[in-house]
Amino acid sequence: MKSENLKSILILIGLLPGICCGFGFSAFSSVWNQTDPKYVDVAGLEDRFVTISNTGEINWISETGQTVQTQDLGNEELNCLSVNGKQAVAGGNKGALFISVNNSLFRKIESGTSKNIHCVAQFRDKLIVGTGDNELRYGNEGGLSESVQLDLKGRIVSISSGNSVCYAVTDRGEIIHSTDSKNWIVFDFNEVYKGYYKKSSFVKVVVTSTQVAVLGENEDGTPVLFFSSKGNVWTERPLIYTNDDGFRAQLSEVPVDIYYDAVNDQFILLCNNGRLMTIPSCSHCHRLFKITDIKIHSISGNERHLVVVGDNNFINIIDPGFL
């Protein structure tokens, strides 16, 4: 299948500062050393989307691209966002942590740390945050009063939760999971699969009702995607597609985010050079799309649309039927 250009079928609601409003993600390369305004994370919230920016701006965006509500948190540098039901949680630098319930304005809660918060998840009745090292803090909307220090080689860069289990990954190839937020099992992927798979560094994890997906890079810089049903055995999904010349090609772009489109039962892999790849159950049916020349950081969605955000407060709302 050919690589396709989606520019003509996207609802483009933001390209340059002053035209748009913001949102984001939680990978280290894009949250540290921030200088220019950018949407860093985005999430679907009921019939709208919530975006956060590295300048402390939060926007509620309708499915038609209209800004429904804006909140300015001042000079807070936000890095990550999690939505569960009607509750949204945003984390940022110097321990900044904010919560919104039922589309209310975000209010600050005590994170218990002055470290930068780089990833956040909501698991059962707990909020869990990663601070870019081997520590996870957890608690509730009253504050994160508990923490756990893990024996890890790398830094925790992403967290994702399901109904019964929560997973996190590190930039040194470790996969950890817990069923209670307190006790975590560490799986050293690179050690277990030494000599079988190339050494990997992970950037994202996504938990669905049936499997766990881990996204990252091999030591040679090529992107990798692994799946597991229980977290003990991992299988690589080759990121092969048919290029514009009709030849089978290996994806070479750097991966930054991954989203599970439950309606169409497919994963959407986001790359930082403005491309996304659809990953359906059929391993021979991958498709690669070019959506922008702007550096993009995060992807999310709801039952009707996908949304992509990036530099210069860029945001695109996409009809998944075109993918």
mmCIF file of N, CA and C in Angstrom, residues 1-60:
data_model
loop_
_atom_site.group_PDB
_atom_site.id
_atom_site.type_symbol
_atom_site.label_atom_id
_atom_site.label_comp_id
_atom_site.label_asym_id
_atom_site.label_seq_id
_atom_site.Cartn_x
_atom_site.Cartn_y
_atom_site.Cartn_z
ATOM 1 N N MET A 1 0.831 -1.189 0.000
ATOM 2 C CA MET A 1 0.000 0.000 0.000
ATOM 3 C C MET A 1 0.866 1.240 0.000
ATOM 4 N N LYS A 2 0.383 2.255 -0.569
ATOM 5 C CA LYS A 2 1.195 3.453 -0.716
ATOM 6 C C LYS A 2 1.126 4.316 0.534
ATOM 7 N N SER A 3 2.220 5.021 0.784
ATOM 8 C CA SER A 3 2.208 6.063 1.793
ATOM 9 C C SER A 3 1.306 7.173 1.289
ATOM 10 N N GLU A 4 0.407 7.676 2.151
ATOM 11 C CA GLU A 4 -0.604 8.615 1.693
ATOM 12 C C GLU A 4 -0.501 9.941 2.424
ATOM 13 N N ASN A 5 -0.853 11.001 1.744
ATOM 14 C CA ASN A 5 -0.828 12.335 2.324
ATOM 15 C C ASN A 5 -2.234 12.693 2.787
ATOM 16 N N LEU A 6 -2.363 12.968 4.099
ATOM 17 C CA LEU A 6 -3.684 13.210 4.676
ATOM 18 C C LEU A 6 -4.045 14.691 4.775
ATOM 19 N N LYS A 7 -3.191 15.560 4.279
ATOM 20 C CA LYS A 7 -3.447 16.974 4.529
ATOM 21 C C LYS A 7 -4.811 17.436 4.041
ATOM 22 N N SER A 8 -5.278 16.874 2.944
ATOM 23 C CA SER A 8 -6.540 17.319 2.383
ATOM 24 C C SER A 8 -7.751 16.801 3.137
ATOM 25 N N ILE A 9 -7.559 15.808 4.019
ATOM 26 C CA ILE A 9 -8.716 15.229 4.706
ATOM 27 C C ILE A 9 -8.670 15.476 6.205
ATOM 28 N N LEU A 10 -7.755 16.332 6.650
ATOM 29 C CA LEU A 10 -7.687 16.664 8.061
ATOM 30 C C LEU A 10 -8.472 17.937 8.318
ATOM 31 N N ILE A 11 -9.026 18.005 9.494
ATOM 32 C CA ILE A 11 -9.604 19.268 9.937
ATOM 33 C C ILE A 11 -8.474 20.016 10.617
ATOM 34 N N LEU A 12 -7.919 20.997 9.959
ATOM 35 C CA LEU A 12 -6.755 21.692 10.481
ATOM 36 C C LEU A 12 -7.222 22.891 11.290
ATOM 37 N N ILE A 13 -6.983 22.838 12.619
ATOM 38 C CA ILE A 13 -7.471 23.926 13.461
ATOM 39 C C ILE A 13 -6.333 24.655 14.156
ATOM 40 N N GLY A 14 -5.101 24.403 13.723
ATOM 41 C CA GLY A 14 -4.022 25.164 14.324
ATOM 42 C C GLY A 14 -2.704 24.885 13.657
ATOM 43 N N LEU A 15 -2.060 25.915 13.147
ATOM 44 C CA LEU A 15 -0.760 25.728 12.515
ATOM 45 C C LEU A 15 0.298 26.629 13.115
ATOM 46 N N LEU A 16 -0.055 27.864 13.467
ATOM 47 C CA LEU A 16 0.940 28.816 13.923
ATOM 48 C C LEU A 16 0.493 29.440 15.236
ATOM 49 N N PRO A 17 1.437 29.898 16.068
ATOM 50 C CA PRO A 17 1.049 30.580 17.296
ATOM 51 C C PRO A 17 0.126 31.753 16.972
ATOM 52 N N GLY A 18 -0.932 31.866 17.802
ATOM 53 C CA GLY A 18 -1.898 32.937 17.554
ATOM 54 C C GLY A 18 -3.097 32.441 16.783
ATOM 55 N N ILE A 19 -2.924 31.302 16.056
ATOM 56 C CA ILE A 19 -4.052 30.739 15.326
ATOM 57 C C ILE A 19 -4.711 29.655 16.162
ATOM 58 N N CYS A 20 -3.924 29.012 17.053
ATOM 59 C CA CYS A 20 -4.409 27.797 17.689
ATOM 60 C C CYS A 20 -4.262 27.811 19.196
ATOM 61 N N CYS A 21 -4.591 26.660 19.770
ATOM 62 C CA CYS A 21 -4.529 26.471 21.203
ATOM 63 C C CYS A 21 -3.940 25.111 21.525
ATOM 64 N N GLY A 22 -3.483 24.812 22.786
ATOM 65 C CA GLY A 22 -2.489 23.784 22.990
ATOM 66 C C GLY A 22 -2.724 22.469 23.663
ATOM 67 N N PHE A 23 -1.690 21.512 23.538
ATOM 68 C CA PHE A 23 -1.781 20.136 24.082
ATOM 69 C C PHE A 23 -0.567 19.246 23.897
ATOM 70 N N GLY A 24 -0.401 17.969 24.528
ATOM 71 C CA GLY A 24 0.892 17.297 24.490
ATOM 72 C C GLY A 24 1.134 15.839 24.769
ATOM 73 N N PHE A 25 2.322 15.443 25.402
ATOM 74 C CA PHE A 25 2.732 14.056 25.652
ATOM 75 C C PHE A 25 3.810 13.906 26.718
ATOM 76 N N SER A 26 4.478 12.710 26.781
ATOM 77 C CA SER A 26 5.331 12.488 27.945
ATOM 78 C C SER A 26 6.677 11.852 27.644
ATOM 79 N N ALA A 27 7.209 12.001 26.451
ATOM 80 C CA ALA A 27 8.516 11.427 26.143
ATOM 81 C C ALA A 27 9.614 12.421 26.491
ATOM 82 N N PHE A 28 10.734 11.936 26.977
ATOM 83 C CA PHE A 28 11.778 12.800 27.508
ATOM 84 C C PHE A 28 12.321 13.770 26.474
ATOM 85 N N SER A 29 12.566 13.310 25.260
ATOM 86 C CA SER A 29 13.215 14.162 24.268
ATOM 87 C C SER A 29 12.398 15.396 23.942
ATOM 88 N N SER A 30 11.102 15.373 24.195
ATOM 89 C CA SER A 30 10.256 16.497 23.816
ATOM 90 C C SER A 30 9.756 17.309 24.999
ATOM 91 N N VAL A 31 9.973 16.802 26.237
ATOM 92 C CA VAL A 31 9.497 17.580 27.366
ATOM 93 C C VAL A 31 10.610 18.292 28.083
ATOM 94 N N TRP A 32 11.798 17.801 27.990
ATOM 95 C CA TRP A 32 12.920 18.455 28.632
ATOM 96 C C TRP A 32 13.484 19.538 27.721
ATOM 97 N N ASN A 33 14.014 20.605 28.338
ATOM 98 C CA ASN A 33 14.626 21.709 27.596
ATOM 99 C C ASN A 33 13.629 22.359 26.628
ATOM 100 N N GLN A 34 12.422 22.577 27.127
ATOM 101 C CA GLN A 34 11.411 23.193 26.278
ATOM 102 C C GLN A 34 11.698 24.688 26.151
ATOM 103 N N THR A 35 11.505 25.229 24.975
ATOM 104 C CA THR A 35 11.710 26.664 24.762
ATOM 105 C C THR A 35 10.510 27.287 24.068
ATOM 106 N N ASP A 36 10.084 26.739 22.960
ATOM 107 C CA ASP A 36 8.986 27.309 22.195
ATOM 108 C C ASP A 36 7.644 26.739 22.654
ATOM 109 N N PRO A 37 6.555 27.537 22.537
ATOM 110 C CA PRO A 37 5.224 27.030 22.900
ATOM 111 C C PRO A 37 4.855 25.822 22.058
ATOM 112 N N LYS A 38 4.309 24.827 22.713
ATOM 113 C CA LYS A 38 3.908 23.624 21.991
ATOM 114 C C LYS A 38 2.850 22.881 22.801
ATOM 115 N N TYR A 39 1.967 22.199 22.104
ATOM 116 C CA TYR A 39 1.078 21.253 22.756
ATOM 117 C C TYR A 39 1.884 19.994 23.018
ATOM 118 N N VAL A 40 1.920 19.570 24.271
ATOM 119 C CA VAL A 40 2.732 18.405 24.609
ATOM 120 C C VAL A 40 1.910 17.153 24.867
ATOM 121 N N ASP A 41 0.612 17.290 25.137
ATOM 122 C CA ASP A 41 -0.219 16.110 25.341
ATOM 123 C C ASP A 41 -1.675 16.428 25.044
ATOM 124 N N VAL A 42 -2.420 15.379 24.736
ATOM 125 C CA VAL A 42 -3.830 15.518 24.394
ATOM 126 C C VAL A 42 -4.554 14.246 24.804
ATOM 127 N N ALA A 43 -5.840 14.385 25.151
ATOM 128 C CA ALA A 43 -6.639 13.210 25.515
ATOM 129 C C ALA A 43 -8.100 13.485 25.219
ATOM 130 N N GLY A 44 -8.822 12.431 24.865
ATOM 131 C CA GLY A 44 -10.251 12.552 24.666
ATOM 132 C C GLY A 44 -10.967 12.579 26.000
ATOM 133 N N LEU A 45 -11.913 13.485 26.149
ATOM 134 C CA LEU A 45 -12.703 13.611 27.371
ATOM 135 C C LEU A 45 -14.159 13.776 26.983
ATOM 136 N N GLU A 46 -14.925 12.671 27.080
ATOM 137 C CA GLU A 46 -16.315 12.636 26.650
ATOM 138 C C GLU A 46 -16.416 13.064 25.187
ATOM 139 N N ASP A 47 -17.161 14.138 24.892
ATOM 140 C CA ASP A 47 -17.369 14.533 23.498
ATOM 141 C C ASP A 47 -16.439 15.664 23.076
ATOM 142 N N ARG A 48 -15.334 15.825 23.761
ATOM 143 C CA ARG A 48 -14.370 16.861 23.415
ATOM 144 C C ARG A 48 -12.959 16.361 23.699
ATOM 145 N N PHE A 49 -11.977 17.237 23.490
ATOM 146 C CA PHE A 49 -10.585 16.892 23.762
ATOM 147 C C PHE A 49 -9.998 17.920 24.722
ATOM 148 N N VAL A 50 -9.062 17.469 25.525
ATOM 149 C CA VAL A 50 -8.324 18.365 26.408
ATOM 150 C C VAL A 50 -6.881 18.374 25.949
ATOM 151 N N THR A 51 -6.316 19.590 25.832
ATOM 152 C CA THR A 51 -4.914 19.720 25.445
ATOM 153 C C THR A 51 -4.155 20.481 26.525
ATOM 154 N N ILE A 52 -2.868 20.149 26.689
ATOM 155 C CA ILE A 52 -2.023 20.904 27.598
ATOM 156 C C ILE A 52 -0.792 21.371 26.836
ATOM 157 N N SER A 53 -0.227 22.502 27.262
ATOM 158 C CA SER A 53 0.959 23.029 26.603
ATOM 159 C C SER A 53 2.082 23.213 27.607
ATOM 160 N N ASN A 54 3.287 23.354 27.095
ATOM 161 C CA ASN A 54 4.451 23.552 27.963
ATOM 162 C C ASN A 54 4.510 24.958 28.547
ATOM 163 N N THR A 55 3.541 25.793 28.212
ATOM 164 C CA THR A 55 3.461 27.137 28.779
ATOM 165 C C THR A 55 2.373 27.255 29.843
ATOM 166 N N GLY A 56 1.747 26.130 30.196
ATOM 167 C CA GLY A 56 0.746 26.145 31.248
ATOM 168 C C GLY A 56 -0.672 26.413 30.799
ATOM 169 N N GLU A 57 -0.916 26.351 29.503
ATOM 170 C CA GLU A 57 -2.264 26.573 28.996
ATOM 171 C C GLU A 57 -2.987 25.245 28.786
ATOM 172 N N ILE A 58 -4.235 25.205 29.222
ATOM 173 C CA ILE A 58 -5.088 24.032 29.035
ATOM 174 C C ILE A 58 -6.294 24.461 28.220
ATOM 175 N N ASN A 59 -6.622 23.666 27.199
ATOM 176 C CA ASN A 59 -7.766 23.984 26.350
ATOM 177 C C ASN A 59 -8.702 22.793 26.238
ATOM 178 N N TRP A 60 -9.996 23.089 26.277
ATOM 179 C CA TRP A 60 -11.021 22.105 25.966
ATOM 180 C C TRP A 60 -11.468 22.383 24.534
#
